Every structure is written in C-alpha cells, then in structure tokens.
Short mmCIF file of C-alpha atoms and ligand atoms in Angstrom, two decimals:
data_model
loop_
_atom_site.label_atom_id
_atom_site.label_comp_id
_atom_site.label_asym_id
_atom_site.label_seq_id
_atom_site.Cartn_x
_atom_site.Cartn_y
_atom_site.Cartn_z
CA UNK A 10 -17.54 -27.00 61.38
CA UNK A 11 -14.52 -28.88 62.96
CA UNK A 12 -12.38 -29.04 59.52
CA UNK A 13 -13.73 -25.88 58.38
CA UNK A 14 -11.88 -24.55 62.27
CA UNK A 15 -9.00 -26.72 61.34
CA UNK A 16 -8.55 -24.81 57.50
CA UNK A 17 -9.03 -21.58 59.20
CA UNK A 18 -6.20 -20.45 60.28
CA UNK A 19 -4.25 -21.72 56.67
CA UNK A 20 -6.87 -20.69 54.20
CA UNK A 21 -6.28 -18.03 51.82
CA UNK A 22 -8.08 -14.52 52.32
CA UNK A 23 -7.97 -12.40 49.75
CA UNK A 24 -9.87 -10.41 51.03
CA UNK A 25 -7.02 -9.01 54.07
CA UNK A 26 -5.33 -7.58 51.15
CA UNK A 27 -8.56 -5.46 49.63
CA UNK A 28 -9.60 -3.92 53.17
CA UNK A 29 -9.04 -0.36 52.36
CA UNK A 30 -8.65 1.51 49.50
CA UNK A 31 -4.91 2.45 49.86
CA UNK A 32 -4.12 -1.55 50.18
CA UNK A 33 -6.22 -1.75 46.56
CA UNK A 34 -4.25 0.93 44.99
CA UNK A 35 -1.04 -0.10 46.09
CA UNK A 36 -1.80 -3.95 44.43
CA UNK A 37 -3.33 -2.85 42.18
CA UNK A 38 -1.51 -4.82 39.20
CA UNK A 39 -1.73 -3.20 36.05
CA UNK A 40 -2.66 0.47 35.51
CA UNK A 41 -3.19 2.54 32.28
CA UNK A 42 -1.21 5.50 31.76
CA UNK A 43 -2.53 8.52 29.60
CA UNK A 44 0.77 8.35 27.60
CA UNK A 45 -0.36 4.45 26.57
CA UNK A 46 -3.65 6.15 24.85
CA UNK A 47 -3.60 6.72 21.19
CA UNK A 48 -6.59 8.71 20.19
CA UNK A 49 -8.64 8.14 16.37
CA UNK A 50 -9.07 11.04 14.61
CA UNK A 51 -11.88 11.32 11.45
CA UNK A 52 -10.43 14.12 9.17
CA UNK A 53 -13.30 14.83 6.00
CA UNK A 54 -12.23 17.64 3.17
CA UNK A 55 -13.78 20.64 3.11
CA UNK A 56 -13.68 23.78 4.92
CA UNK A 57 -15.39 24.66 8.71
CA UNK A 58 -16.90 21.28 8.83
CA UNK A 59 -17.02 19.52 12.75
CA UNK A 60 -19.75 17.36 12.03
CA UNK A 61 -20.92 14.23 14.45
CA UNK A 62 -20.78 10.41 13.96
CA UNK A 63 -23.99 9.64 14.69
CA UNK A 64 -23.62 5.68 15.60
CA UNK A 65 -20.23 6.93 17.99
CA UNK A 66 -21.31 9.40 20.34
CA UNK A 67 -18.87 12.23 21.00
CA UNK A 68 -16.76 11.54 18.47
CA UNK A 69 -16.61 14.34 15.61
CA UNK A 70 -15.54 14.37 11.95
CA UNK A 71 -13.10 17.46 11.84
CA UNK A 72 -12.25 19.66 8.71
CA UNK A 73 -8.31 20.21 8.43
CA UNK A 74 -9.13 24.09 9.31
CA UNK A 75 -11.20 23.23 12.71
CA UNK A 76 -8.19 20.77 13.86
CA UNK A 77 -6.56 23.13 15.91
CA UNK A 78 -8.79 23.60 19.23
CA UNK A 79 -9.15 19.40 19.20
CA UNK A 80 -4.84 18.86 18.83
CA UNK A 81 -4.91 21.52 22.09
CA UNK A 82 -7.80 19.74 24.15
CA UNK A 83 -5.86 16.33 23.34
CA UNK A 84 -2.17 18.00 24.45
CA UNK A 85 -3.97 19.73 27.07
CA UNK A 86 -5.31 16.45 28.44
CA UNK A 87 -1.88 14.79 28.38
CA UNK A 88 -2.53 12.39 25.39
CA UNK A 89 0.84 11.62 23.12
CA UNK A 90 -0.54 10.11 20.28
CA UNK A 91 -3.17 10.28 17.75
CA UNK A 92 -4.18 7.97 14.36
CA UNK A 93 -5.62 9.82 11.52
CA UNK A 94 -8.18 8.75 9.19
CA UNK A 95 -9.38 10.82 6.12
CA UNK A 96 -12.41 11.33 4.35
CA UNK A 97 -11.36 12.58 0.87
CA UNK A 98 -13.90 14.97 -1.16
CA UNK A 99 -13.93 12.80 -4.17
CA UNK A 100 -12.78 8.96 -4.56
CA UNK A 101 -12.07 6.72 -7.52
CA UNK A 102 -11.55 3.36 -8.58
CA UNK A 103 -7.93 3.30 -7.60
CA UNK A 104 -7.99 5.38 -4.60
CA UNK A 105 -5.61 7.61 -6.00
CA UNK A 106 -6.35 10.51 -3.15
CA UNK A 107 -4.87 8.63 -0.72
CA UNK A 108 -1.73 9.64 -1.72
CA UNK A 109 -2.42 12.42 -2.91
CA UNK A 110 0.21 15.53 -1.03
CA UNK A 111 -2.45 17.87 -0.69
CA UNK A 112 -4.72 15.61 0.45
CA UNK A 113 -6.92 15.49 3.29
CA UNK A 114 -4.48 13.19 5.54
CA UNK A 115 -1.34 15.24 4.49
CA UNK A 116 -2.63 18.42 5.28
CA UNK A 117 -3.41 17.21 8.37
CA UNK A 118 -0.23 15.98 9.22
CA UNK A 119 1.25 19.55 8.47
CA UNK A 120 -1.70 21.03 10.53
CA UNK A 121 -1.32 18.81 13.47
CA UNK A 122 2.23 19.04 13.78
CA UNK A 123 2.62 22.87 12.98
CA UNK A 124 0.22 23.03 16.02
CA UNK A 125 1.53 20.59 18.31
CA UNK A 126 5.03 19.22 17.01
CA UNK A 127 5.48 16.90 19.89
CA UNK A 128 2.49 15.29 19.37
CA UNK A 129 3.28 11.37 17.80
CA UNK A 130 0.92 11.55 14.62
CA UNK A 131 0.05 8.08 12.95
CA UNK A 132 -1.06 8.03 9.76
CA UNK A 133 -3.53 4.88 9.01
CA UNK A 134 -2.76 3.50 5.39
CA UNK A 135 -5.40 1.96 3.67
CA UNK A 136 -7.52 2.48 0.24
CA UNK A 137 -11.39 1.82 1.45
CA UNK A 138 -11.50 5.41 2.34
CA UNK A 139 -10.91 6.54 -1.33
CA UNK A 140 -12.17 4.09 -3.41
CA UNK A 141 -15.44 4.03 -4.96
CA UNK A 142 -16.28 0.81 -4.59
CA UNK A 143 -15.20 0.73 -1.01
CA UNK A 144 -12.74 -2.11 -1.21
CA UNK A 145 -9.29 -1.88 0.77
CA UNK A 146 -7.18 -2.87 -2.36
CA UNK A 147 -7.56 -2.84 -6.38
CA UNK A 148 -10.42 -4.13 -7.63
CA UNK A 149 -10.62 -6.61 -10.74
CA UNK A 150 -13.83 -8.19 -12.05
CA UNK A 151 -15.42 -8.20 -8.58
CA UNK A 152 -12.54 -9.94 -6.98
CA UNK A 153 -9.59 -7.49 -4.78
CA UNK A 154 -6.29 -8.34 -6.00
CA UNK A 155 -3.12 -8.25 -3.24
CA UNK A 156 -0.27 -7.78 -5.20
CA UNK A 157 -1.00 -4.73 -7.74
CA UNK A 158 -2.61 -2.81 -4.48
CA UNK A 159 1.05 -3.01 -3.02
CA UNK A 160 2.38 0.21 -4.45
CA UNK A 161 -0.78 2.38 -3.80
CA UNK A 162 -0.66 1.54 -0.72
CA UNK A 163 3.34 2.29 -0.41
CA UNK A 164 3.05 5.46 -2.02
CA UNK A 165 0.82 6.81 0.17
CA UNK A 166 2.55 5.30 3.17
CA UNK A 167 5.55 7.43 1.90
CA UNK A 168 3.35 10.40 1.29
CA UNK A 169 2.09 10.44 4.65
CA UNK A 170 6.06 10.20 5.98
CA UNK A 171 7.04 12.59 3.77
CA UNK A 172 4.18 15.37 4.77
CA UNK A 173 5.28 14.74 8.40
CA UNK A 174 3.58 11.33 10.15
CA UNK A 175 5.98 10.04 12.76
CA UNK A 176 4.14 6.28 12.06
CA UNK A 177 2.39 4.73 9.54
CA UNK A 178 -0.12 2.21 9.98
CA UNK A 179 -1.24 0.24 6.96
CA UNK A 180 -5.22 -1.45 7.71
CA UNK A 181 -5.56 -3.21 4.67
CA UNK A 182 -5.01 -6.58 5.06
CA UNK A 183 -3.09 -7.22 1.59
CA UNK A 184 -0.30 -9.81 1.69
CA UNK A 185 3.57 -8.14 1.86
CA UNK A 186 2.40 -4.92 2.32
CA UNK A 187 4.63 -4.45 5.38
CA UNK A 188 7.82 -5.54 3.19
CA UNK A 189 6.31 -3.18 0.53
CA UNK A 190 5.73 -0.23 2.49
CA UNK A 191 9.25 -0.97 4.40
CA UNK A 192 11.11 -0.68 1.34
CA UNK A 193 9.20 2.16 0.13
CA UNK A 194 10.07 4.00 2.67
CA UNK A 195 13.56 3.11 3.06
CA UNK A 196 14.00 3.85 -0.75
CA UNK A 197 12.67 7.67 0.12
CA UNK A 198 15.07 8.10 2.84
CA UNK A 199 12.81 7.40 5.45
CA UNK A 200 14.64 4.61 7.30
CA UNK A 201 13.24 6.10 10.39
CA UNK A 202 9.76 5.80 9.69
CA UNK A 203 8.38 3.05 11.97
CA UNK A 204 5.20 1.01 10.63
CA UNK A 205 2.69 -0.14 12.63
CA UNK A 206 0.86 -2.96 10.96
CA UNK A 207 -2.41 -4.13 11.62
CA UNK A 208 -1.27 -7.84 11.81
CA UNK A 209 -4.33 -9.41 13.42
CA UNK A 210 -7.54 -7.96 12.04
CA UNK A 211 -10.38 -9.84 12.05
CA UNK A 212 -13.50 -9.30 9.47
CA UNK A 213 -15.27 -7.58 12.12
CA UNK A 214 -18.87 -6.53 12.47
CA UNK A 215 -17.32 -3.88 15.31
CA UNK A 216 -16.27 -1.87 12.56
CA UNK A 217 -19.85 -1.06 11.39
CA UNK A 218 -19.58 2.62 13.27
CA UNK A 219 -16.48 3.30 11.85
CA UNK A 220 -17.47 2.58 8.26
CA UNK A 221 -20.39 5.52 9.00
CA UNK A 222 -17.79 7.68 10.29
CA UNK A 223 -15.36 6.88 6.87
CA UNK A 224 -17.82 6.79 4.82
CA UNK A 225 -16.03 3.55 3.78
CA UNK A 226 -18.20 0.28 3.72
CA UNK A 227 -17.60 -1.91 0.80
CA UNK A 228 -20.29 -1.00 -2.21
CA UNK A 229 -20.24 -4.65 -2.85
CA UNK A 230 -19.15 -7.57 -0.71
CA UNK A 231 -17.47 -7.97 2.17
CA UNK A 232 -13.78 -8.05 3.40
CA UNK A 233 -13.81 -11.73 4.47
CA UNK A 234 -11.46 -12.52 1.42
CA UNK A 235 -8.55 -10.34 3.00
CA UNK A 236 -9.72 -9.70 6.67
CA UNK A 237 -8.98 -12.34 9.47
CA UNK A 238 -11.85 -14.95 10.36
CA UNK A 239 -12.10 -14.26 13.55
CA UNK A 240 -12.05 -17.35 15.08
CA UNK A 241 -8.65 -18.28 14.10
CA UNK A 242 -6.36 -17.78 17.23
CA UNK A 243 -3.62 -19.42 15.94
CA UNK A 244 -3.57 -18.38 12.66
CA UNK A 245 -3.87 -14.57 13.95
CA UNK A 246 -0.15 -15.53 15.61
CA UNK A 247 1.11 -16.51 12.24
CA UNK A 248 0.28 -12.74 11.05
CA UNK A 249 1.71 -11.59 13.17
CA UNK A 250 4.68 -13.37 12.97
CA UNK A 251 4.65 -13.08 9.23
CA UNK A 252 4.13 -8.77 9.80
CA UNK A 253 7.30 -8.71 12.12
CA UNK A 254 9.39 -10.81 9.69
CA UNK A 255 8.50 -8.45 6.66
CA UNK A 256 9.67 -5.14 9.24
CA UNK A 257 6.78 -3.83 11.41
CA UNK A 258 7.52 -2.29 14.65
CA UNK A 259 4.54 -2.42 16.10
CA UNK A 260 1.88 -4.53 15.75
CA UNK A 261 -2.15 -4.24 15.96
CA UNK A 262 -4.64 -6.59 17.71
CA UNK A 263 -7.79 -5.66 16.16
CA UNK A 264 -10.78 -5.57 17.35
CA UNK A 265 -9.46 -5.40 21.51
CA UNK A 266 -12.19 -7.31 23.52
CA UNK A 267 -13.18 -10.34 21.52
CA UNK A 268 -9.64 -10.87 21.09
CA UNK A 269 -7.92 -10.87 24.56
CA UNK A 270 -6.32 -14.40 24.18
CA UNK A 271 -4.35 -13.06 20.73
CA UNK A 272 -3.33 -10.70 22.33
CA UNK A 273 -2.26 -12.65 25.48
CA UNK A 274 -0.93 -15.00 23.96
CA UNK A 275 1.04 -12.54 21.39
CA UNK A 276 2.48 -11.01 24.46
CA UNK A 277 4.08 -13.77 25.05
CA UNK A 278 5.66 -14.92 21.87
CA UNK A 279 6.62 -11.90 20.68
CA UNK A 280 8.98 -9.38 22.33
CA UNK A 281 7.45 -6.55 20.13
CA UNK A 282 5.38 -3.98 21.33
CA UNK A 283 1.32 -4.63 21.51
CA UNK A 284 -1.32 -2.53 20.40
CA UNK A 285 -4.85 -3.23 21.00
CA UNK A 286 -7.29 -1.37 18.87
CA UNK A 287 -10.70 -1.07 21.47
CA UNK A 288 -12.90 -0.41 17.85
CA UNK A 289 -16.02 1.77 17.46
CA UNK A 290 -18.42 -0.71 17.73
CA UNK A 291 -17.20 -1.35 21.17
CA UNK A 292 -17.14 2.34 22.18
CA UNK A 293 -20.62 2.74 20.30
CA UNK A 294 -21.74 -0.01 23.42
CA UNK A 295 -20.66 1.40 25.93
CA UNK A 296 -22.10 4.64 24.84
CA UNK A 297 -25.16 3.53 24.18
CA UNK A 298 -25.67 1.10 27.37
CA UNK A 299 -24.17 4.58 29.23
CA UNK A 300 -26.48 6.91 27.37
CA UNK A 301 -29.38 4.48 28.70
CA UNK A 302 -28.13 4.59 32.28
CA UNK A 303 -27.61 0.49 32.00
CA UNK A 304 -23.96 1.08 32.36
CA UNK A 305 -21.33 3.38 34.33
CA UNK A 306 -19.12 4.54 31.37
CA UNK A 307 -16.27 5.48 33.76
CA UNK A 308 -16.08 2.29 35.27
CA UNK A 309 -16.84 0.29 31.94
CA UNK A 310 -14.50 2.14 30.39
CA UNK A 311 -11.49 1.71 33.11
CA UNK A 312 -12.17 -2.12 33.20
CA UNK A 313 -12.21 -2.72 29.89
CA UNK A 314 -9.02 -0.41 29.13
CA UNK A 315 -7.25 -2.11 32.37
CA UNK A 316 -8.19 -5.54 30.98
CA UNK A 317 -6.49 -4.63 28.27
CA UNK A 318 -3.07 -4.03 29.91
CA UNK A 319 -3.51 -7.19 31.57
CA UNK A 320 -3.82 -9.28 28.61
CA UNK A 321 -0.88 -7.30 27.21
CA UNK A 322 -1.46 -4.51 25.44
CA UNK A 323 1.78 -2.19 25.73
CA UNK A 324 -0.54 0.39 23.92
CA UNK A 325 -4.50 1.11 23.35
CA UNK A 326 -6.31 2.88 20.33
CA UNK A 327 -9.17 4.00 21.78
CA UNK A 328 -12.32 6.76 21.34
CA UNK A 329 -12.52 6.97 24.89
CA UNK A 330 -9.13 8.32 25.04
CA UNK A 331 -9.92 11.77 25.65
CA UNK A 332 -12.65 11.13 28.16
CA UNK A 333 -10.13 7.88 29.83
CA UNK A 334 -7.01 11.07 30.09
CA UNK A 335 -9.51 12.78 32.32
CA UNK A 336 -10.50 9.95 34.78
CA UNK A 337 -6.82 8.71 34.86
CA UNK A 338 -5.50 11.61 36.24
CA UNK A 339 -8.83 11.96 38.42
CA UNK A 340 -7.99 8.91 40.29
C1 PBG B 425 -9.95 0.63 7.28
C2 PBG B 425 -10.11 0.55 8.74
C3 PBG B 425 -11.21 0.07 9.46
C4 PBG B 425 -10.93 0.28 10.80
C5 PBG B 425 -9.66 0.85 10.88
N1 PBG B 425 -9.16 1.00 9.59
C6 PBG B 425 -12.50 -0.46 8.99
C7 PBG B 425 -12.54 -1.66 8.16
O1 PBG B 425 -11.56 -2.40 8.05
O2 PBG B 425 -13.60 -1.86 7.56
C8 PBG B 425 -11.86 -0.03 11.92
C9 PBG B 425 -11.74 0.84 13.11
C10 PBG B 425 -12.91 0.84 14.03
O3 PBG B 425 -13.92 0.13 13.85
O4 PBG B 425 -12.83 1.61 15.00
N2 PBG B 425 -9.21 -0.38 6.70
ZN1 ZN B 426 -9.47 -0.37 4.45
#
C-alpha cells in the first residue's frame, strides 16, 4: 500500500478525462460524418417491383420506376452518395446486359440523377450479375479468363459514365482492369470519370447475402481463382498498390471488419483516399443478433462504423447508412 501511495499521485487516470459526457464528446477522436456514408442500392428490371432481401433485413430490391421516394428518403437524410447494383431481366454467357444503355443500371443512373442531380451516383462494374453462369469474367472450359473479360467490363464502365455515373467501381477482380477501364474511359472523353477499384477483395463468405440479393452466386465454383485469400495482408497492399499505379482514385477494402489491419496499414502507405466496404454479411449480423435482442444495433452499428474511421477509412459503404444518417445527427 506504501508504493501503491507513492505511484499515486504520478499514475495515469484515464478515467479524469471520461467523467462527464461533454469531456467524452469533446475527445472523442474520430467521428463519422453522414457525408462519409455511401449507401448500396439493389436495382432488379421490371416494373413496380420493391421486393425484400430476405437474408438483409431492411434492405429492398427497387424497380427503376419505384426509385424515386428511396433517392428522396436518402437526400432527405443527408446521405451524398450511393453504389448501384443491377439485377438484369435476362443474363447470358457473356454478360452482355451489363452494358447494355437501356439497361437496368443505366436507367437508373438517368432516374437517380433526374431526381436528385447532386446526389454522387457510383456505378459498381462487374459481370456476375449478368452472366449465366455467375462468374465475374468470361468463362472458357470451366476456367474464367482475365484478359478477354477486360473490354466487357470497360464497355460497360463507359456505359455507365456515359448514362450519367459520377464513379465507377469495377468488383471483379480481373488483372488490368483499372488500366483497361482508365483508358476506356479516357478514349470516350471521359477523363473526368474517377474509378474506384475494389483493390483488396477477399473471397469472402460475407458476401453470401449479397449474392441472394444479386441473384449472382457462381453456378459452378467459386471465386478463389480471382478473389483475394483472405489471409494475405501483405499481398492485399500489393493490390492495391498495383490498382493505384494502373489509375484508380479511390480504392476499396473489402470486406471492412475482418480486414482492419489492411486497411490500417493502407492508410498509411498510401496517400489515396480509403474506402471500407462494411458487406452484407456483416449487416445481416448485426441484424439478426439485433432482431434477437442479443445486440443494440445503434450502438453496434456506431462502434463498428467509428472503428472504421479509426483504422482509416476516409469513406464507408454501408447498409446501415440510412439508419447510421439518422443516429448521427441524433447525437
Ligand atoms: C460482385 C460484388 C459482390 C459484392 C460487391 N460486388 C459479391 C461477390 O463478389 O460475390 C459483395 C458486397 C456485399 O457482400 O455486400 N462482384
Ligand atoms: Zn462480380
């Protein structure tokens, strides 16, 4: 007791410095802002369709015709940025509809920004959504090749500039595509097209909500042969590097919460801004534990999205965005 008298007066208290909830807030070192939220948006053809994703509670697949009230509840709530996804009527072994004009993503695009022209509007490239067989590339005697999937995927990244998307975001996982896409672009005139690449995504199994809400799991297979194994730290650094050499802007840390180090660690090597992606099987957790009562989703939701920041995400893709805009401005 003598020492611990002697220590007392030089040890450290945190806790002086957490007494009352004005001292919190004002230390408080890393907050999220509503403007840093990017919110997913599942856009099917058809007509008069909002239809629910079962396995991601509160999250809706939207016809292009029902878009409207949604783009005013997200500008309403202050959010700047959404990421569009489509689900095209018919799909084929190419995935021609992903570039197709009139197609589900591009009418979107015109929708959304008719509606709300401020509003940033990311266009996700990728062919798993329109091909039959589910694969995010070409597909040739069971194997996905990298280098003939480069120009689908550039045309429709120029498709989905052309109809209006302020950023395109290519998912894939082929080889160059950031170079290919990049010159694409800048070939069409669209020099000011930034691309945000999903540099560091691993083969995931917290994409499994997702793929019901696509409609786009792999019909045979897996995506381990272009995905990230997961485990690789390092190597997820050397994608990203390789991404910024070939011209992205932005890059993608994908999925958010098993991968906090990357993105640490990415903050800082790279002086480029961060994007985590917080996936659906992450939000389909939370929802579920919530939904049980095991959880507080507000408070889940805050930590996680404020751990986020903290590791170094400059931005956040996130399902919880809408409900997140709300408590942000509530607190
Ligand atoms: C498609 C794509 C996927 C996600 C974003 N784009 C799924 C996949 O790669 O299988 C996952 C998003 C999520 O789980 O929220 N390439
Ligand atoms: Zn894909």
């Amino acid at each position: 007791m003598d020492k611990f008298n002697e220590i007392r007066s030089t040890m450290f208290r945190g806790r002086r410095l957490r007494k009352s909830p004005a001292l919190r807030d004002m230390l408080r070192e890393h907050e999220v802002r509503v403007a840093e939220l990017i919110y997913p948006i599942f856009v099917v053809d058809g007509d008069d369709v909002v239809e629910a994703v079962p396995s991601m509670p509160g999250v809706n697949r939207y016809s292009v015709d029902r878009l409207e009230p949604l783009v005013d509840e997200i500008v309403a709530r202050g959010i700047k940025c959404v990421l569009l996804f489509g689900i095209p009527a018919k799909k084929d072994a190419v995935g021609s509809g992903a570039s197709d004009p009139n197609g589900v993503v591009c009418r979107a695009i015109r929708t959304i920004k008719l509606r709300a022209p401020e509003l940033v509007v990311i266009a996700d490239v990728c062919l798993c959504e329109y091909t039959d067989h589910g694969h995010c590339g070409l597909v040739h005697e069971g194997r996905v090749l990298n280098d003939e999937t480069l120009p689908q995927l550039a045309k429709a990244a120029v498709a989905y500039a052309a109809a209006g998307a302020d950023i395109v975001a290519p998912s894939d996982m082929m080889d160059g595509r950031v170079a290919a896409i990049r010159a694409a672009l800048d070939a069409a005139k669209l020099v000011e097209t930034p691309i945000m690449s999903y540099s560091a995504k691993a083969a995931s199994g917290y994409y499994g909500p997702f793929r019901d809400a696509a409609a786009s799991a792999p019909g045979f297979g897996d995506r381990q042969t272009y995905q990230m194994d997961g485990t690789n730290g390092r190597e997820a650094l050397r994608e990203i590097a390789a991404d910024l050499a070939e011209g992205a802007d932005l890059v993608i840390i994908k999925p958010a919460l098993a991968y906090m180090d990357v993105l640490k660690t990415a903050s800082e090597r790279f002086d480029v801004p961060l994007v985590a992606y917080n996936v659906s099987g992450e939000y389909a957790m939370v929802k579920a534990a919530a939904a049980n009562g095991w959880l507080d989703e507000r408070r889940i939701v805050l930590e996680n999205l404020r751990g986020l920041k903290r590791a170094g995400a400059q931005l956040i893709i996130t399902y919880h965005a809408l409900d997140a805009a709300r408590w942000i401005k509530e607190v």
